[in-house]
């Protein structure tokens, strides 16, 4: 069985690792076209120097081919995590295509997925007027199942006297039920996929009621200060645009927080070495890293240590039995493992000048 990207538990994946490069991660942009992937798998096989790792690698490839043979009906983009040594195979469909990549490492290579997850957080959307509400979830830019909830709230009328009051009372009650139905579905959605935000657009009366009756936990996820015109031809496109803007804003906010603390000598660090050092001991609250920053480091097979520079020898135990690793992937893993937030910044010049990576500390 495979899963959607929204179901990938990066925290669980980040905890899995082995001392050797026993993990094969394969990103396949189009599963119907494996030419590039097969070529890379073959090429990599020729350059693995360590015999033990080579044996594991060949077994991993066997597992991958068996899986592909079994799942011939797949279409689109996928990621495969395979480790024969740990008897581990998982694969996921990716709604946002990632270009072909084959990575061997001591753990699953999760960086590309973490970046997508950061850029496209799951969110629930409510488009409501008095007549009906459309509630749906957007996960990595793909709309999931939606539900239409009928409201049929009639307009206010001027009748006057007792019947007017009765009419309004009935109307209020209808509105209350309608809004409760919407909230029930938001709860159900939250249970199924833990979305991080709610956007509501539509008729003011319904939205005001909805906001008032929303339980606090859901209210905290609500984006309220953004206006989307319901008459817009393409609401979905408007919502996507809004989310990209919000993501940029979040990066900026995090940077400003880090900066002000750093300047005041408070709980913030900048630069690769400091960030890594603090991550390893669980002191990091949030990491901000430039999306284009690609530092390399090494991992020592002998003592298992990660060294944030490209050297031939382990500075801790002097062993030459080392292999190079993608440090931002390592940092991503550490962040997930220690429940730290990680944001990939798009274009923050100051951050680039201060080493392209910075963090807010917990203590
Ligand atoms: Zn070492």
Coordinates of C-alpha atoms in Angstrom, one line a residue, residues 26-319:
X26 CA 14.3 7.2 -4.7
X27 CA 12.2 10.1 -6.0
X28 CA 10.5 9.3 -9.3
X29 CA 9.1 12.2 -11.2
X30 CA 7.0 10.0 -13.5
X31 CA 6.7 6.4 -12.6
X32 CA 6.0 5.5 -16.2
X33 CA 9.4 6.7 -17.2
X34 CA 12.2 5.0 -15.2
X35 CA 15.0 5.5 -17.7
X36 CA 16.9 8.2 -15.7
X37 CA 16.3 6.4 -12.4
X38 CA 17.5 3.0 -13.7
X39 CA 20.6 4.7 -15.1
X40 CA 21.4 6.4 -11.8
X41 CA 20.8 3.2 -9.8
X42 CA 23.3 1.5 -12.1
X43 CA 25.9 4.3 -11.9
X44 CA 25.7 4.5 -8.1
X45 CA 26.3 0.8 -7.9
X46 CA 29.7 1.3 -9.6
X47 CA 30.9 4.0 -7.2
X48 CA 30.0 2.5 -3.8
X49 CA 33.4 1.6 -2.4
X50 CA 32.4 -0.1 0.8
X51 CA 31.6 -3.8 0.2
X52 CA 29.1 -4.1 2.9
X53 CA 27.2 -1.1 1.7
X54 CA 27.3 -2.4 -1.8
X55 CA 25.7 -5.7 -0.8
X56 CA 22.9 -3.8 1.0
X57 CA 22.5 -1.5 -2.0
X58 CA 22.0 -4.4 -4.3
X59 CA 19.4 -5.9 -2.0
X60 CA 17.7 -2.6 -1.8
X61 CA 17.5 -2.4 -5.5
X62 CA 16.0 -5.9 -5.7
X63 CA 13.3 -4.8 -3.2
X64 CA 12.6 -1.7 -5.3
X65 CA 12.2 -3.7 -8.5
X66 CA 10.0 -6.2 -6.8
X67 CA 7.8 -3.4 -5.5
X68 CA 7.6 -1.8 -8.9
X69 CA 6.7 -5.1 -10.5
X70 CA 3.9 -5.5 -8.0
X71 CA 2.5 -2.0 -8.3
X72 CA 2.3 -1.7 -12.1
X73 CA -0.8 0.5 -11.9
X74 CA 0.8 3.5 -10.3
X75 CA 0.8 6.8 -12.1
X76 CA 2.5 10.1 -11.3
X77 CA 5.3 11.0 -8.9
X78 CA 6.4 8.9 -6.0
X79 CA 9.0 8.6 -3.3
X80 CA 10.4 5.2 -2.2
X81 CA 12.2 4.6 1.1
X82 CA 13.9 1.3 1.2
X83 CA 16.2 -0.4 3.7
X84 CA 16.7 -4.1 3.3
X85 CA 18.7 -4.3 6.5
X86 CA 15.8 -3.0 8.6
X87 CA 13.2 -4.7 6.5
X88 CA 11.7 -1.3 5.7
X89 CA 9.9 -0.3 2.6
X90 CA 7.5 2.6 2.3
X91 CA 6.4 4.6 -0.7
X92 CA 4.2 7.7 -1.1
X93 CA 2.5 9.5 -4.0
X94 CA 3.6 13.1 -4.3
X95 CA 1.1 15.5 -5.6
X96 CA 3.8 18.1 -6.2
X97 CA 6.3 16.5 -8.6
X98 CA 9.9 16.2 -7.4
X99 CA 12.6 15.6 -10.1
X100 CA 14.3 12.2 -10.3
X101 CA 16.7 11.5 -7.5
X102 CA 18.5 8.5 -6.1
X103 CA 20.1 9.0 -2.7
X104 CA 21.9 6.5 -0.5
X105 CA 22.3 7.6 3.1
X106 CA 22.2 6.3 6.6
X107 CA 18.6 7.4 6.9
X108 CA 15.6 8.3 4.7
X109 CA 16.3 11.4 2.7
X110 CA 13.4 13.6 3.7
X111 CA 14.5 17.1 2.8
X112 CA 12.5 17.5 -0.4
X113 CA 9.3 16.5 1.3
X114 CA 9.9 18.7 4.3
X115 CA 10.3 21.6 1.9
X116 CA 7.0 20.9 0.2
X117 CA 5.3 20.4 3.5
X118 CA 6.6 23.8 4.6
X119 CA 5.5 25.5 1.5
X120 CA 2.1 24.0 1.1
X121 CA 0.6 23.4 4.5
X122 CA -2.6 21.5 4.7
X123 CA -5.6 23.8 5.2
X124 CA -9.3 23.6 5.4
X125 CA -11.5 25.9 3.3
X126 CA -15.0 27.0 3.9
X127 CA -16.9 28.8 1.2
X128 CA -20.3 29.6 2.6
X129 CA -23.3 31.7 1.9
X130 CA -26.8 31.5 3.3
X131 CA -27.8 28.7 0.9
X132 CA -24.9 26.3 1.1
X133 CA -21.4 25.8 2.3
X134 CA -18.6 24.0 0.5
X135 CA -16.0 22.6 2.9
X136 CA -12.9 21.0 1.7
X137 CA -9.3 20.3 2.5
X138 CA -6.3 21.4 0.4
X139 CA -3.3 19.3 0.9
X140 CA -0.1 20.0 -1.1
X141 CA -2.1 21.9 -3.6
X142 CA -4.5 19.2 -4.3
X143 CA -8.2 19.3 -3.3
X144 CA -9.4 16.4 -1.3
X145 CA -12.9 15.2 -0.9
X146 CA -15.3 18.0 -0.3
X147 CA -18.6 18.2 1.4
X148 CA -21.5 20.4 0.6
X149 CA -23.6 21.4 3.6
X150 CA -27.1 22.9 2.9
X151 CA -28.1 26.0 4.8
X152 CA -31.1 27.4 3.0
X153 CA -31.2 30.3 5.4
X154 CA -33.9 32.7 4.1
X155 CA -33.4 36.4 3.8
X156 CA -34.7 38.7 6.6
X157 CA -38.2 39.8 5.9
X158 CA -40.3 42.6 7.3
X159 CA -43.6 41.2 8.5
X160 CA -43.9 43.1 11.8
X161 CA -45.3 42.1 15.2
X162 CA -45.3 38.6 16.7
X163 CA -44.9 36.7 13.5
X164 CA -41.8 38.8 12.7
X165 CA -40.2 37.7 16.0
X166 CA -41.2 34.1 15.5
X167 CA -39.8 34.2 12.0
X168 CA -36.5 35.6 13.3
X169 CA -36.2 33.0 16.1
X170 CA -36.7 30.2 13.6
X171 CA -34.2 31.8 11.3
X172 CA -31.6 32.0 14.1
X173 CA -32.1 28.4 15.0
X174 CA -31.6 27.4 11.3
X175 CA -28.5 29.4 11.2
X176 CA -27.2 27.8 14.4
X177 CA -27.8 24.3 13.0
X178 CA -26.2 25.2 9.7
X179 CA -23.1 26.6 11.4
X180 CA -22.9 23.5 13.7
X181 CA -23.0 21.2 10.7
X182 CA -20.1 23.1 9.2
X183 CA -18.1 22.9 12.4
X184 CA -18.9 19.2 12.8
X185 CA -17.4 18.6 9.4
X186 CA -14.3 20.7 10.2
X187 CA -13.8 18.5 13.3
X188 CA -14.1 15.4 11.2
X189 CA -11.6 16.8 8.7
X190 CA -9.3 17.7 11.5
X191 CA -9.5 14.2 12.8
X192 CA -8.7 12.7 9.4
X193 CA -5.9 15.2 8.4
X194 CA -4.4 17.5 10.9
X195 CA -4.7 20.7 8.8
X196 CA -2.9 23.8 10.2
X197 CA -5.2 26.6 9.0
X198 CA -8.7 27.4 8.1
X199 CA -9.7 29.9 5.4
X200 CA -13.3 31.1 5.3
X201 CA -14.8 33.1 2.5
X202 CA -18.4 34.0 1.7
X203 CA -21.4 35.7 3.1
X204 CA -20.7 37.9 6.1
X205 CA -23.6 36.8 8.3
X206 CA -22.8 33.1 8.1
X207 CA -19.1 33.7 8.6
X208 CA -19.7 35.9 11.7
X209 CA -21.8 33.2 13.2
X210 CA -19.3 30.6 12.3
X211 CA -16.5 32.5 13.9
X212 CA -18.5 33.0 17.0
X213 CA -19.4 29.4 17.5
X214 CA -16.0 28.0 16.4
X215 CA -14.3 26.2 19.4
X216 CA -11.0 27.8 20.5
X217 CA -8.7 25.2 19.0
X218 CA -10.2 25.7 15.5
X219 CA -10.4 29.4 16.0
X220 CA -6.6 29.5 16.5
X221 CA -6.2 28.1 13.0
X222 CA -8.4 30.7 11.4
X223 CA -7.0 33.3 9.1
X224 CA -9.2 36.3 9.5
X225 CA -7.5 39.4 8.2
X226 CA -7.5 38.4 4.6
X227 CA -10.2 39.2 2.2
X228 CA -11.0 37.0 -0.8
X229 CA -13.7 38.3 -3.2
X230 CA -16.3 35.6 -3.6
X231 CA -17.1 36.9 -7.0
X232 CA -13.6 36.1 -8.2
X233 CA -13.7 33.6 -11.1
X234 CA -11.3 31.2 -9.5
X235 CA -11.5 31.1 -5.7
X236 CA -9.0 28.3 -5.5
X237 CA -6.4 30.2 -7.3
X238 CA -6.9 33.2 -5.0
X239 CA -6.6 30.9 -2.0
X240 CA -3.3 29.4 -3.2
X241 CA -1.9 32.9 -3.8
X242 CA -2.9 33.8 -0.3
X243 CA -1.1 30.9 1.1
X244 CA 2.1 31.6 -0.7
X245 CA 2.0 35.2 0.7
X246 CA 1.4 33.8 4.2
X247 CA 4.3 31.4 3.9
X248 CA 6.6 34.3 2.9
X249 CA 5.3 36.3 5.8
X250 CA 6.0 33.5 8.2
X251 CA 9.6 33.3 7.0
X252 CA 10.0 37.0 7.5
X253 CA 8.5 36.9 10.9
X254 CA 10.7 34.1 12.0
X255 CA 13.8 35.9 10.7
X256 CA 12.8 39.1 12.5
X257 CA 12.4 37.2 15.8
X258 CA 15.7 35.5 15.4
X259 CA 17.4 38.7 14.4
X260 CA 16.1 40.8 17.3
X261 CA 17.1 38.1 19.8
X262 CA 20.5 37.6 18.2
X263 CA 21.3 41.3 18.2
X264 CA 20.3 41.5 21.9
X265 CA 22.5 38.5 22.7
X266 CA 19.4 36.4 23.5
X267 CA 18.2 33.0 22.6
X268 CA 19.2 32.8 18.9
X269 CA 22.2 31.5 16.9
X270 CA 23.4 31.9 13.4
X271 CA 25.6 29.8 11.1
X272 CA 25.8 26.1 10.4
X273 CA 28.0 25.0 13.3
X274 CA 26.0 26.7 16.0
X275 CA 22.7 25.6 14.7
X276 CA 23.7 22.0 14.4
X277 CA 25.3 22.0 17.9
X278 CA 22.2 23.3 19.5
X279 CA 19.9 21.1 17.5
X280 CA 21.7 18.0 18.7
X281 CA 20.9 18.8 22.3
X282 CA 17.3 19.7 21.7
X283 CA 17.7 23.4 22.4
X284 CA 16.3 24.6 19.1
X285 CA 12.8 25.9 18.9
X286 CA 12.8 26.9 15.2
X287 CA 15.3 26.7 12.3
X288 CA 15.3 29.1 9.3
X289 CA 17.4 27.9 6.4
X290 CA 17.8 29.4 2.9
X291 CA 16.2 27.2 0.3
X292 CA 19.3 27.2 -1.9
X293 CA 21.8 26.5 0.7
X294 CA 23.5 23.1 0.1
X295 CA 26.3 22.6 2.6
X296 CA 28.0 19.1 2.7
X297 CA 29.4 17.4 5.7
X298 CA 30.6 13.9 6.6
X299 CA 29.4 11.1 8.8
X300 CA 31.9 8.7 10.4
X301 CA 31.1 5.0 10.2
X302 CA 33.4 4.3 13.1
X303 CA 31.9 6.6 15.7
X304 CA 28.7 7.7 14.0
X305 CA 29.4 11.4 14.4
X306 CA 28.2 14.0 12.0
X307 CA 30.8 16.6 11.1
X308 CA 29.6 19.9 9.5
X309 CA 32.5 20.2 7.1
X310 CA 33.9 18.3 4.2
X311 CA 37.0 16.6 5.5
X312 CA 38.6 13.2 4.7
X313 CA 39.1 12.1 8.2
X314 CA 36.9 12.1 11.3
X315 CA 38.3 14.8 13.6
X316 CA 36.9 13.0 16.7
X317 CA 38.2 9.4 16.2
X318 CA 40.6 9.9 13.3
X319 CA 38.9 7.2 11.2

